[in-house]
Coordinates of C-alpha atoms and ligand atoms in Angstrom, one line a residue:
M21 CA -18.3 -79.0 -17.8
L22 CA -18.2 -77.8 -15.0
W23 CA -14.6 -77.5 -15.7
Y24 CA -14.4 -75.6 -18.6
V25 CA -17.6 -73.0 -16.6
A26 CA -15.0 -72.9 -14.0
A27 CA -11.8 -72.5 -16.3
A28 CA -13.8 -69.6 -18.0
L29 CA -14.4 -67.7 -15.3
I30 CA -11.1 -67.9 -13.6
V31 CA -9.8 -66.4 -17.1
L32 CA -12.2 -63.8 -17.2
L33 CA -10.9 -62.9 -13.3
V34 CA -7.3 -62.9 -14.5
L35 CA -8.5 -61.0 -17.5
R36 CA -9.9 -58.3 -15.7
Q37 CA -7.3 -57.9 -13.3
A38 CA -5.3 -56.6 -15.8
Q39 CA -7.3 -54.6 -17.0
L40 CA -7.9 -53.3 -13.3
R41 CA -4.0 -53.1 -13.1
L42 CA -3.5 -50.9 -16.7
M43 CA -6.4 -48.7 -15.6
L44 CA -4.2 -48.2 -12.5
S45 CA -0.3 -47.6 -14.3
R46 CA -1.9 -45.8 -16.6
A47 CA -3.6 -42.9 -13.9
K48 CA -0.3 -42.3 -12.3
H49 CA 1.9 -39.5 -13.5
R50 CA 5.0 -40.2 -15.2
S51 CA 7.1 -37.8 -13.1
L52 CA 8.9 -39.8 -10.1
S53 CA 6.5 -38.3 -7.3
G54 CA 4.0 -40.6 -9.4
H55 CA 5.6 -43.4 -8.5
A56 CA 6.7 -44.2 -4.9
R57 CA 8.9 -47.2 -4.8
L58 CA 10.4 -46.1 -7.9
S59 CA 11.4 -42.6 -6.7
R60 CA 12.7 -44.2 -3.3
L61 CA 14.6 -46.4 -5.3
V62 CA 16.1 -43.5 -7.8
T63 CA 16.9 -41.0 -5.2
R64 CA 18.7 -43.7 -2.7
L65 CA 21.2 -44.6 -5.6
I66 CA 21.8 -40.7 -6.4
P67 CA 25.4 -39.3 -5.0
Y68 CA 26.9 -36.0 -3.2
Y69 CA 28.8 -34.3 -5.2
E70 CA 29.8 -30.5 -4.8
Y71 CA 31.2 -27.7 -7.2
D72 CA 34.4 -26.5 -5.8
E73 CA 34.9 -23.0 -5.5
T74 CA 35.3 -22.4 -9.6
R75 CA 32.8 -24.2 -10.3
F76 CA 30.3 -22.9 -8.0
F77 CA 30.0 -19.3 -10.2
C78 CA 30.0 -21.5 -13.7
A79 CA 28.3 -23.8 -13.3
D80 CA 26.0 -23.0 -16.3
D81 CA 29.5 -22.9 -17.8
A82 CA 29.3 -18.6 -18.3
P83 CA 32.4 -16.9 -19.1
A84 CA 35.0 -15.4 -16.6
E85 CA 34.1 -12.4 -16.6
V86 CA 30.6 -12.7 -15.8
A87 CA 31.6 -15.5 -13.0
A88 CA 34.0 -13.3 -11.8
R89 CA 30.9 -10.7 -10.9
R90 CA 28.7 -13.5 -9.5
R91 CA 31.9 -14.2 -6.9
E92 CA 32.6 -10.8 -5.7
A93 CA 28.5 -10.5 -5.3
F94 CA 28.4 -13.2 -3.1
M95 CA 30.8 -12.5 -1.7
R96 CA 29.4 -8.9 -1.1
L97 CA 26.3 -10.8 0.3
A98 CA 28.2 -12.9 2.5
A99 CA 30.2 -10.3 4.6
L100 CA 26.2 -8.0 4.8
Y101 CA 24.7 -11.5 6.4
A102 CA 27.9 -12.0 8.6
Q103 CA 27.1 -7.9 9.9
R104 CA 23.6 -8.4 10.0
Y105 CA 22.9 -11.4 11.5
A106 CA 25.8 -11.6 13.9
R107 CA 24.3 -13.0 17.0
S108 CA 21.2 -15.1 15.7
A109 CA 23.9 -16.6 13.5
A110 CA 26.2 -17.3 16.3
L111 CA 23.0 -18.6 17.9
T112 CA 22.1 -21.3 15.6
R113 CA 25.8 -22.4 15.4
E114 CA 25.3 -23.4 19.2
V115 CA 22.2 -24.8 18.4
A116 CA 22.3 -26.9 15.5
P117 CA 24.7 -29.9 16.4
A118 CA 22.0 -30.9 18.9
V119 CA 18.6 -29.7 16.8
S120 CA 18.2 -32.6 13.6
D121 CA 15.6 -30.4 12.2
L122 CA 18.2 -27.3 12.1
Q123 CA 20.5 -29.6 10.0
F124 CA 18.1 -30.6 7.5
T125 CA 16.9 -27.0 7.3
A126 CA 20.0 -26.0 6.7
R127 CA 21.0 -27.9 3.9
Y128 CA 18.1 -28.4 2.2
R129 CA 18.0 -24.4 1.1
V130 CA 19.5 -24.8 -2.2
P131 CA 20.3 -27.7 -4.5
F132 CA 22.7 -29.8 -3.1
Q133 CA 26.2 -29.5 -5.6
F134 CA 25.8 -25.7 -4.2
S135 CA 24.8 -25.5 -0.7
R136 CA 28.1 -26.2 1.4
M137 CA 29.8 -22.9 0.2
V138 CA 26.0 -21.3 1.0
R139 CA 25.9 -23.0 4.0
Q140 CA 29.6 -21.8 5.1
H141 CA 29.2 -18.4 3.9
L142 CA 25.4 -16.9 4.1
Q143 CA 24.6 -17.8 7.4
G144 CA 20.7 -16.5 7.9
G145 CA 19.5 -16.6 11.4
A146 CA 16.7 -19.5 12.9
F147 CA 16.0 -16.7 15.8
L148 CA 13.3 -14.1 16.2
E149 CA 12.6 -11.5 18.5
S150 CA 9.3 -10.4 17.9
S151 CA 6.4 -9.8 15.7
A152 CA 4.0 -7.2 14.5
G153 CA 1.5 -5.8 12.6
T154 CA 3.6 -7.5 9.1
T155 CA 6.8 -7.8 10.5
L156 CA 9.4 -9.5 11.8
T157 CA 12.4 -9.0 14.4
D158 CA 15.2 -11.0 14.8
V159 CA 17.8 -11.1 17.5
D160 CA 20.0 -9.0 16.2
G161 CA 17.4 -6.1 15.5
N162 CA 16.2 -6.3 11.7
R163 CA 13.1 -5.6 10.9
C164 CA 12.0 -7.7 7.5
Y165 CA 8.6 -8.5 6.3
D166 CA 6.7 -11.7 7.1
L167 CA 6.2 -14.0 3.8
G168 CA 7.1 -17.3 6.2
G169 CA 2.9 -17.0 7.4
S170 CA 4.3 -20.1 10.1
Y171 CA 3.7 -22.6 7.1
G172 CA 0.6 -20.8 7.0
V173 CA -0.9 -20.5 10.6
N174 CA -0.8 -16.9 10.2
L175 CA -4.2 -15.7 8.5
F176 CA -5.1 -12.4 9.3
G177 CA -1.6 -11.4 11.3
Y178 CA 0.9 -11.8 14.6
D179 CA -1.5 -9.1 16.8
F180 CA -4.6 -11.5 16.3
Y181 CA -3.2 -14.6 17.2
K182 CA -1.5 -13.0 20.1
E183 CA -4.8 -11.5 21.4
C184 CA -5.8 -15.3 20.9
I185 CA -3.6 -16.6 22.8
E186 CA -4.0 -14.3 26.0
Q187 CA -8.0 -13.7 26.1
G188 CA -8.1 -17.3 25.1
S189 CA -5.8 -18.5 28.1
A190 CA -7.9 -16.1 30.3
R191 CA -11.2 -17.8 29.8
V192 CA -9.6 -21.4 31.0
R193 CA -7.6 -20.3 33.8
E194 CA -9.6 -21.8 36.2
L195 CA -9.6 -25.0 34.6
G196 CA -5.9 -25.0 33.7
P197 CA -4.0 -28.1 31.5
V198 CA -7.3 -30.6 32.8
L199 CA -7.2 -33.2 30.4
G200 CA -9.8 -36.2 29.3
A201 CA -13.2 -34.0 30.4
Y202 CA -13.4 -31.0 28.2
H203 CA -13.7 -26.9 29.0
P204 CA -17.3 -25.9 28.0
L205 CA -16.0 -23.8 25.5
V206 CA -15.7 -27.0 24.0
A207 CA -19.6 -26.7 22.9
Y208 CA -19.1 -23.3 21.5
N209 CA -16.1 -24.8 19.3
V210 CA -17.9 -27.5 18.3
R211 CA -21.6 -25.5 17.0
R212 CA -19.5 -22.8 15.0
L213 CA -17.1 -25.5 13.0
R214 CA -20.4 -27.4 12.2
Q215 CA -21.6 -24.1 10.6
I216 CA -18.6 -23.7 9.1
S217 CA -18.4 -27.2 7.7
G218 CA -21.8 -27.6 6.9
L219 CA -20.8 -32.0 9.0
D220 CA -22.6 -33.0 11.8
E221 CA -19.8 -34.1 14.0
V222 CA -16.4 -33.3 15.0
S223 CA -13.3 -34.9 16.7
L224 CA -10.5 -33.0 18.0
H225 CA -6.7 -33.9 17.6
M226 CA -3.0 -31.4 17.8
S227 CA -2.2 -31.3 14.6
G228 CA -3.0 -32.0 10.8
T229 CA -1.0 -34.9 10.8
E230 CA -3.4 -36.7 12.9
A231 CA -6.8 -35.1 11.7
V232 CA -5.6 -37.0 8.5
M233 CA -5.2 -40.0 10.1
Q234 CA -8.1 -40.1 12.4
A235 CA -10.0 -39.3 8.6
V236 CA -8.6 -42.0 6.5
R237 CA -8.4 -44.5 9.4
L238 CA -12.5 -43.5 10.0
A239 CA -13.0 -44.0 6.2
R240 CA -11.3 -47.9 5.6
Y241 CA -13.6 -48.1 9.1
H242 CA -16.9 -47.9 7.7
T243 CA -16.5 -48.4 4.2
R244 CA -14.4 -51.7 5.0
R245 CA -11.9 -51.1 2.1
R246 CA -8.2 -50.8 2.5
Y247 CA -7.1 -47.9 0.0
L248 CA -6.5 -44.9 0.1
V249 CA -6.5 -42.5 -3.0
R250 CA -4.1 -39.3 -2.5
F251 CA -2.6 -37.4 -6.0
C252 CA 1.0 -36.5 -6.9
G253 CA 2.4 -34.1 -5.3
A254 CA -0.1 -33.7 -2.6
Y255 CA 1.4 -33.3 1.1
H256 CA -1.2 -34.6 3.7
G257 CA 1.3 -34.4 7.0
W258 CA 4.3 -36.8 7.4
W259 CA 1.7 -39.9 8.1
G260 CA 3.4 -42.6 6.4
E261 CA 0.3 -44.0 4.2
V262 CA 0.4 -40.6 3.3
Q263 CA 4.2 -40.5 2.4
P264 CA 4.2 -43.3 0.4
G265 CA 7.5 -42.1 -1.7
V266 CA 10.3 -40.2 -1.1
G267 CA 10.9 -39.3 2.8
N268 CA 9.3 -41.9 3.9
P269 CA 11.9 -45.2 4.0
L270 CA 8.7 -47.9 4.2
A271 CA 6.8 -48.4 1.6
A272 CA 3.0 -47.7 2.4
Q273 CA 1.2 -50.2 2.8
A274 CA -2.6 -49.5 0.6
T275 CA -2.4 -46.1 -0.7
Y276 CA -2.6 -45.1 -5.1
T277 CA -0.9 -42.2 -5.7
L278 CA -3.1 -41.1 -9.0
K279 CA -2.6 -37.9 -11.6
D280 CA -4.5 -35.2 -10.4
M281 CA -7.1 -33.4 -12.7
D282 CA -6.9 -36.6 -14.8
A283 CA -10.3 -38.6 -16.4
A284 CA -7.7 -41.2 -15.8
S285 CA -7.7 -41.4 -12.0
L286 CA -11.4 -40.6 -12.7
R287 CA -11.5 -44.5 -14.4
V288 CA -9.3 -45.9 -12.0
L289 CA -12.1 -44.8 -9.1
R290 CA -15.4 -45.7 -10.8
A291 CA -13.5 -49.0 -11.5
R292 CA -11.8 -50.5 -8.8
R293 CA -13.7 -51.8 -5.2
D294 CA -11.4 -51.7 -2.7
I295 CA -10.7 -48.0 -2.6
A296 CA -12.1 -46.6 0.6
C297 CA -11.9 -42.7 0.4
V298 CA -10.1 -39.6 -1.8
L299 CA -8.4 -37.2 -0.4
V300 CA -7.6 -33.8 -1.7
N301 CA -5.1 -31.0 -1.1
P302 CA -7.2 -28.0 -2.3
L303 CA -3.4 -25.8 -2.6
Q304 CA -2.4 -28.9 -5.1
A305 CA -4.5 -26.4 -7.1
L306 CA -1.8 -23.5 -8.3
H307 CA 1.2 -26.8 -8.7
P308 CA -1.3 -30.2 -9.8
N309 CA 1.1 -33.3 -9.8
A310 CA 4.1 -31.4 -8.2
S311 CA 5.3 -31.5 -4.8
A312 CA 5.3 -28.8 -2.8
P313 CA 8.3 -26.8 -4.0
A314 CA 11.3 -26.1 -2.6
D315 CA 14.1 -24.0 -3.6
S316 CA 16.6 -27.1 -2.9
G317 CA 14.7 -28.7 -6.6
L318 CA 15.2 -25.5 -8.3
I319 CA 17.8 -27.0 -10.4
D320 CA 16.6 -25.3 -13.4
S321 CA 13.7 -23.0 -14.6
S322 CA 10.6 -25.8 -14.9
R323 CA 8.7 -24.8 -11.9
G324 CA 5.4 -23.8 -13.5
A325 CA 3.0 -22.8 -11.3
A326 CA -0.8 -21.8 -12.4
F327 CA -3.8 -21.4 -10.6
D328 CA -6.9 -22.3 -12.8
R329 CA -10.5 -21.6 -9.9
A330 CA -12.7 -23.0 -12.7
A331 CA -10.7 -26.1 -14.1
Y332 CA -9.8 -27.3 -10.2
A333 CA -13.4 -26.5 -9.4
A334 CA -14.6 -28.5 -12.0
W335 CA -12.2 -31.4 -11.4
L336 CA -14.1 -31.6 -8.0
K337 CA -17.1 -31.7 -9.5
A338 CA -16.3 -34.6 -11.1
L339 CA -14.7 -36.2 -8.0
R340 CA -18.0 -36.2 -5.9
E341 CA -19.7 -37.3 -8.8
V342 CA -17.5 -40.4 -8.7
C343 CA -17.6 -40.3 -5.2
N344 CA -21.6 -40.6 -5.0
A345 CA -21.8 -42.8 -7.6
R346 CA -18.8 -45.9 -5.9
N347 CA -19.4 -45.2 -2.1
I348 CA -15.8 -43.9 -1.5
V349 CA -15.0 -41.1 1.2
L350 CA -13.8 -37.6 -0.7
I351 CA -11.6 -36.0 2.0
F352 CA -11.0 -32.9 1.5
D353 CA -7.7 -31.9 3.4
E354 CA -8.2 -28.4 4.0
V355 CA -4.9 -27.5 6.6
F356 CA -3.1 -25.5 4.8
V357 CA -6.3 -23.9 2.8
G358 CA -9.2 -23.7 5.7
F359 CA -10.4 -20.4 5.9
R360 CA -7.7 -18.6 4.1
L361 CA -9.7 -18.9 1.0
A362 CA -13.1 -18.0 2.6
P363 CA -14.5 -18.4 5.4
G364 CA -16.4 -21.3 5.1
G365 CA -12.7 -23.2 3.4
A366 CA -12.4 -24.8 -0.2
Q367 CA -15.6 -26.1 0.2
E368 CA -17.0 -22.9 0.1
Y369 CA -14.7 -21.5 -2.4
F370 CA -14.6 -24.4 -4.8
G371 CA -18.7 -25.2 -4.2
V372 CA -18.6 -28.6 -3.9
R373 CA -18.9 -30.5 -0.4
A374 CA -16.5 -33.4 1.1
D375 CA -18.0 -35.9 3.4
M376 CA -15.4 -35.2 5.6
V377 CA -13.2 -32.0 5.9
T378 CA -9.5 -31.6 8.0
Y379 CA -9.2 -28.7 9.5
G380 CA -5.9 -27.3 11.4
K381 CA -2.7 -24.6 11.5
T382 CA -5.0 -21.5 11.7
L383 CA -8.1 -22.7 13.5
A384 CA -6.6 -22.4 17.2
G385 CA -5.6 -19.0 17.1
G386 CA -1.8 -19.6 17.4
L387 CA -2.1 -23.6 18.8
P388 CA -1.7 -26.7 17.6
I389 CA -5.0 -28.0 15.9
G390 CA -5.5 -31.3 14.4
V391 CA -9.9 -30.8 13.6
V392 CA -11.9 -33.7 11.4
C393 CA -15.4 -33.0 10.2
G394 CA -17.8 -35.3 9.0
R395 CA -21.2 -36.8 8.4
R396 CA -22.3 -38.2 11.6
E397 CA -22.6 -42.0 9.9
L398 CA -18.7 -41.3 9.1
M399 CA -17.8 -40.5 12.1
K400 CA -18.8 -43.0 14.8
R401 CA -16.2 -45.2 16.0
Y402 CA -18.3 -48.0 17.1
R403 CA -20.7 -50.6 15.6
E404 CA -24.0 -51.2 17.0
E405 CA -24.4 -54.4 16.3
R406 CA -20.6 -55.6 17.0
P407 CA -20.2 -53.8 20.2
A408 CA -16.3 -55.0 19.9
D409 CA -15.8 -54.1 16.6
V410 CA -14.6 -50.1 17.1
C411 CA -12.4 -47.2 15.3
L412 CA -9.8 -46.5 18.4
A413 CA -8.8 -42.7 17.8
R414 CA -6.9 -41.1 21.5
G415 CA -4.4 -38.5 21.7
T416 CA -3.5 -37.5 25.3
F417 CA -4.0 -33.2 24.8
N418 CA -6.5 -34.0 22.7
A419 CA -9.5 -30.5 23.9
H420 CA -6.4 -29.0 26.0
P421 CA -8.5 -26.3 27.5
Y422 CA -5.8 -23.8 26.9
V423 CA -5.9 -24.0 22.6
M424 CA -10.2 -24.8 23.2
G425 CA -9.4 -21.4 24.5
A426 CA -8.2 -20.1 21.7
M427 CA -9.3 -22.1 19.4
H428 CA -13.0 -19.7 20.5
E429 CA -11.8 -16.7 20.4
F430 CA -10.2 -17.3 16.7
L431 CA -13.6 -18.6 15.7
A432 CA -16.0 -15.7 17.7
R433 CA -13.5 -13.0 15.9
L434 CA -14.3 -14.9 12.8
D435 CA -17.6 -13.2 12.5
S436 CA -16.1 -9.6 13.5
E437 CA -16.5 -7.1 11.3
P438 CA -12.6 -6.8 11.3
V439 CA -12.2 -9.8 10.1
R440 CA -14.4 -9.7 7.8
A441 CA -13.5 -6.6 6.1
L442 CA -10.3 -9.1 5.6
Y443 CA -12.4 -11.4 3.8
R444 CA -14.0 -8.6 1.4
D445 CA -12.5 -8.6 -1.8
L446 CA -10.1 -11.2 -1.1
D447 CA -9.7 -12.6 -4.4
A448 CA -10.0 -9.6 -6.1
V449 CA -7.6 -7.4 -4.0
W450 CA -4.4 -10.5 -4.3
Q451 CA -5.3 -11.0 -7.9
R452 CA -4.8 -7.0 -8.4
R453 CA -1.8 -6.9 -6.7
A454 CA 0.1 -10.1 -8.2
R455 CA -0.8 -9.1 -11.7
E456 CA 0.9 -5.2 -10.7
L457 CA 3.8 -6.8 -9.5
N458 CA 4.4 -9.2 -12.0
E459 CA 3.8 -6.4 -15.1
R460 CA 6.5 -4.3 -12.7
L461 CA 8.9 -7.0 -13.1
R462 CA 7.8 -7.4 -17.0
V463 CA 8.6 -3.9 -17.6
A464 CA 12.0 -4.1 -16.0
Q465 CA 12.6 -7.2 -18.1
L466 CA 13.2 -9.3 -15.3
P467 CA 12.8 -13.2 -15.5
V468 CA 10.9 -13.7 -12.9
Q469 CA 6.5 -13.8 -12.3
V470 CA 4.7 -14.6 -9.5
A471 CA 1.8 -17.5 -9.5
H472 CA -0.6 -17.8 -6.6
L473 CA -3.5 -19.0 -5.1
S474 CA -5.1 -16.2 -3.3
S475 CA -2.9 -14.7 -0.3
I476 CA -0.7 -18.0 -1.5
W477 CA 2.1 -17.1 -4.1
T478 CA 4.8 -18.6 -5.2
I479 CA 7.7 -17.8 -7.6
N480 CA 8.6 -18.9 -11.5
Y481 CA 11.6 -18.6 -13.2
L482 CA 10.7 -17.6 -17.0
Q483 CA 14.8 -18.3 -18.3
P484 CA 16.8 -21.3 -18.2
S485 CA 19.1 -20.2 -15.2
R486 CA 21.2 -22.3 -12.8
Y487 CA 21.4 -20.2 -10.0
N488 CA 17.6 -19.3 -9.2
W489 CA 17.7 -20.4 -5.6
M490 CA 20.2 -17.5 -4.8
F491 CA 17.2 -15.4 -5.4
Q492 CA 15.8 -16.3 -1.9
Y493 CA 19.5 -14.4 -0.4
Y494 CA 18.5 -11.4 -2.2
L495 CA 14.8 -11.1 -1.5
R496 CA 16.0 -11.4 2.9
A497 CA 19.3 -9.0 1.9
A498 CA 16.1 -6.9 0.9
G499 CA 14.1 -7.2 4.3
L500 CA 11.8 -10.2 3.3
A501 CA 11.4 -13.0 6.0
L502 CA 11.0 -16.3 3.8
S503 CA 10.8 -19.6 5.4
W504 CA 13.3 -22.2 4.5
V505 CA 11.8 -22.9 1.2
G506 CA 12.6 -19.9 0.2
T507 CA 10.9 -18.7 -3.0
A508 CA 8.4 -21.7 -3.3
R509 CA 6.4 -20.6 -1.1
L510 CA 5.3 -16.8 0.4
I511 CA 2.8 -16.8 2.5
F512 CA 0.4 -13.1 3.4
S513 CA -1.4 -12.5 6.3
L514 CA -4.5 -10.8 4.8
N515 CA -3.6 -7.9 7.7
Y516 CA -1.1 -6.6 4.8
S517 CA -2.6 -3.0 3.7
D518 CA -1.7 -1.7 0.1
A519 CA 1.0 0.0 1.8
D520 CA 2.8 -3.0 2.9
F521 CA 2.2 -4.7 0.0
A522 CA 3.8 -1.8 -2.3
A523 CA 7.0 -1.9 0.0
V524 CA 7.2 -6.0 -0.7
A525 CA 6.9 -5.3 -4.1
D526 CA 9.6 -2.8 -4.2
R527 CA 11.3 -5.1 -2.5
V528 CA 11.1 -8.0 -4.7
V529 CA 11.6 -5.9 -7.9
A530 CA 15.1 -4.1 -6.3
A531 CA 16.1 -7.3 -5.4
A532 CA 15.7 -9.2 -9.3
E533 CA 17.2 -5.9 -10.6
A534 CA 20.4 -6.9 -8.3
M535 CA 20.0 -10.3 -9.1
R536 CA 20.7 -10.1 -12.8
R537 CA 23.2 -6.8 -12.0
D538 CA 25.5 -9.5 -10.5
G539 CA 25.4 -11.8 -13.5
W540 CA 23.3 -15.0 -12.2
W541 CA 21.2 -14.7 -14.4
W542 CA 23.7 -14.6 -17.5
P543 CA 21.8 -15.6 -20.7
G544 CA 23.2 -18.2 -22.0
T545 CA 22.6 -18.7 -25.6
T546 CA 22.8 -23.0 -25.3
L547 CA 21.2 -22.9 -22.2
T548 CA 17.4 -24.8 -21.6
N549 CA 16.4 -26.8 -18.8
K550 CA 16.9 -29.8 -20.9
A551 CA 20.4 -29.1 -21.2
I552 CA 20.2 -28.2 -18.1
R553 CA 19.3 -31.1 -17.0
R554 CA 20.8 -33.7 -19.0
R555 CA 24.1 -31.9 -17.7
I556 CA 22.7 -32.8 -14.4
L557 CA 22.5 -36.0 -15.3
R558 CA 26.0 -36.6 -16.8
E559 CA 27.7 -35.3 -14.1
L560 CA 25.6 -37.7 -11.5
L561 CA 26.5 -40.4 -13.9
Q562 CA 30.2 -39.0 -13.4
A563 CA 29.9 -38.9 -9.4
W564 CA 28.0 -42.1 -9.3
W565 CA 31.1 -43.9 -10.3
A566 CA 33.9 -41.6 -8.8
T567 CA 32.8 -43.0 -5.4
S568 CA 31.2 -47.1 -6.9
A569 CA 33.3 -49.7 -5.9
I570 CA 35.3 -49.7 -9.4
G571 CA 35.5 -46.3 -10.0
S572 CA 36.6 -45.0 -6.3
R573 CA 40.4 -46.6 -7.0
S574 CA 41.0 -43.9 -9.0
S575 CA 39.0 -41.1 -7.6
P576 CA 37.6 -41.0 -3.9
R577 CA 36.8 -37.6 -4.6
S578 CA 33.6 -36.4 -5.7
R579 CA 34.3 -33.0 -6.1
Y580 CA 33.1 -31.5 -9.4
S581 CA 35.8 -29.0 -11.3
G582 CA 33.7 -29.3 -14.7
A583 CA 36.1 -30.5 -16.5
R584 CA 33.9 -31.7 -19.2
Q585 CA 34.6 -35.3 -20.7
Ligands
PLP627 C1 -2.9 -30.3 3.5 C2 -1.6 -30.8 5.0 N1 -2.4 -31.8 5.5 C3 -1.4 -31.7 6.5 C4 -0.1 -31.3 6.9 C5 0.0 -31.4 8.7 O1 0.0 -30.4 9.4 P1 0.5 -30.4 10.5 O2 2.1 -30.1 10.4 O3 0.3 -29.4 12.0 O4 0.7 -32.8 10.9 C6 -0.6 -29.8 6.6 C7 0.8 -29.3 6.7 O5 1.5 -28.5 5.9 C8 -0.9 -29.6 5.6 O6 -0.7 -28.6 4.9

């Protein structure tokens, strides 16, 4: 009898495990970024190949006349770049061989098949001399509107941050770089952070990545559960556990990557008992389930960003409810969006409260920072009843006096009238600007539209094309400074006036018109996103065959000339 009961229990247990496994599978996004292990495997198989100088201009099988027009335009742009960025490009050439970061960003600005030609001919520079208002000036003296936004740090304009750093430094000068003890300004910073986050305690770190690490570590410590849940495509810094897919050579130990904004993920959260925390990056509201876009991934025109505030707020509310019901720690990672959407961050903007919030980027007035705010019982790093069972977090530079000084200036200015004025009608202002620009682009019948989450913008392409990545070079030529991800992310600072914005809009429209005139958006009748992807897959297979052990005997080189087989 006992055996029967034991056997029945084992069968039930196995069935339950199978059911949980199935639920987990259903909650994975079907894209590769929803499958961390598989994506790493697939990327390891993708062979390098590149287009030769002929194919470069007709990768979409455009007629010879169009290819010639493109070639001429490309060489014209190359001449412009060579003359305009001479000093900066020379410095970049000198430094890049010893700086892998520069090599990496140079290589991944455009799809790899086009990259060599672009690197050879369209050399911009990485060196800037000064910033003022909404503009940057490079070492060649070119002044451009800044749309790179210093990775999101630049929220109120560079002059604001220069003041924070200068005045903050003056406040802590007497103490200097003494670490371990705190400068008295920390008391003010902590008080303000508690007010802003609505949470009890604060811990100070040096980067957003570290803040996320600490929030997750604390959640695991207090819940005594292993797994963190992140949503497909979301960036939370470069710590391995939050970057389980491409980019990290190792598999994450205890991370589930689930579909964003999907009921199947709520079912997993409701059913499993091993989940410590859910990490949410509210920036994903602009492109749920897609990775932070970069123009190197613009192989076709399928980028389709769109933001729906009500839908995302409803999703956060559903997450809040399930986390409450299952004692899962809900962490908002506001390193990017904190202070940008509203003075109270995403919690205020979407009307949902988290158990822990991470901040970074702009918060320390332009100096490096990461902060965790959390409920008291989650922030504690030891257990009263088990004195040896602690949750460690250190960092030599945590609460550095100069960082605390600049943070003090940032937080004090948040309440000032000029900064409050920048927040006034924030959504309405950016919506109007996006609407007006989109209308101009539509009327001019240009195949480009912008999508945005407040002051964070991205460019969508409406017509299937292999050359959308060229748009970033036209925008730069028109005097707009972009980050290395190109048109994927335009970050405006809130000090953009209507006049500044109008100047940017004129340049975007002019750049798109020039790009169309030069033939890059040739509308081939058989060109669809699907056909483009199919074609690239075929090229990949050919390149793989050419470089594989068998194929390489007959064809050692994988430079693609476009001969159809
Ligand atoms: C949402 C989010 N979390 C964490 C990080 C990592 O911050 P840091 O680059 O300061 O380490 C970033 C950086 O872009 C981010 O956007």
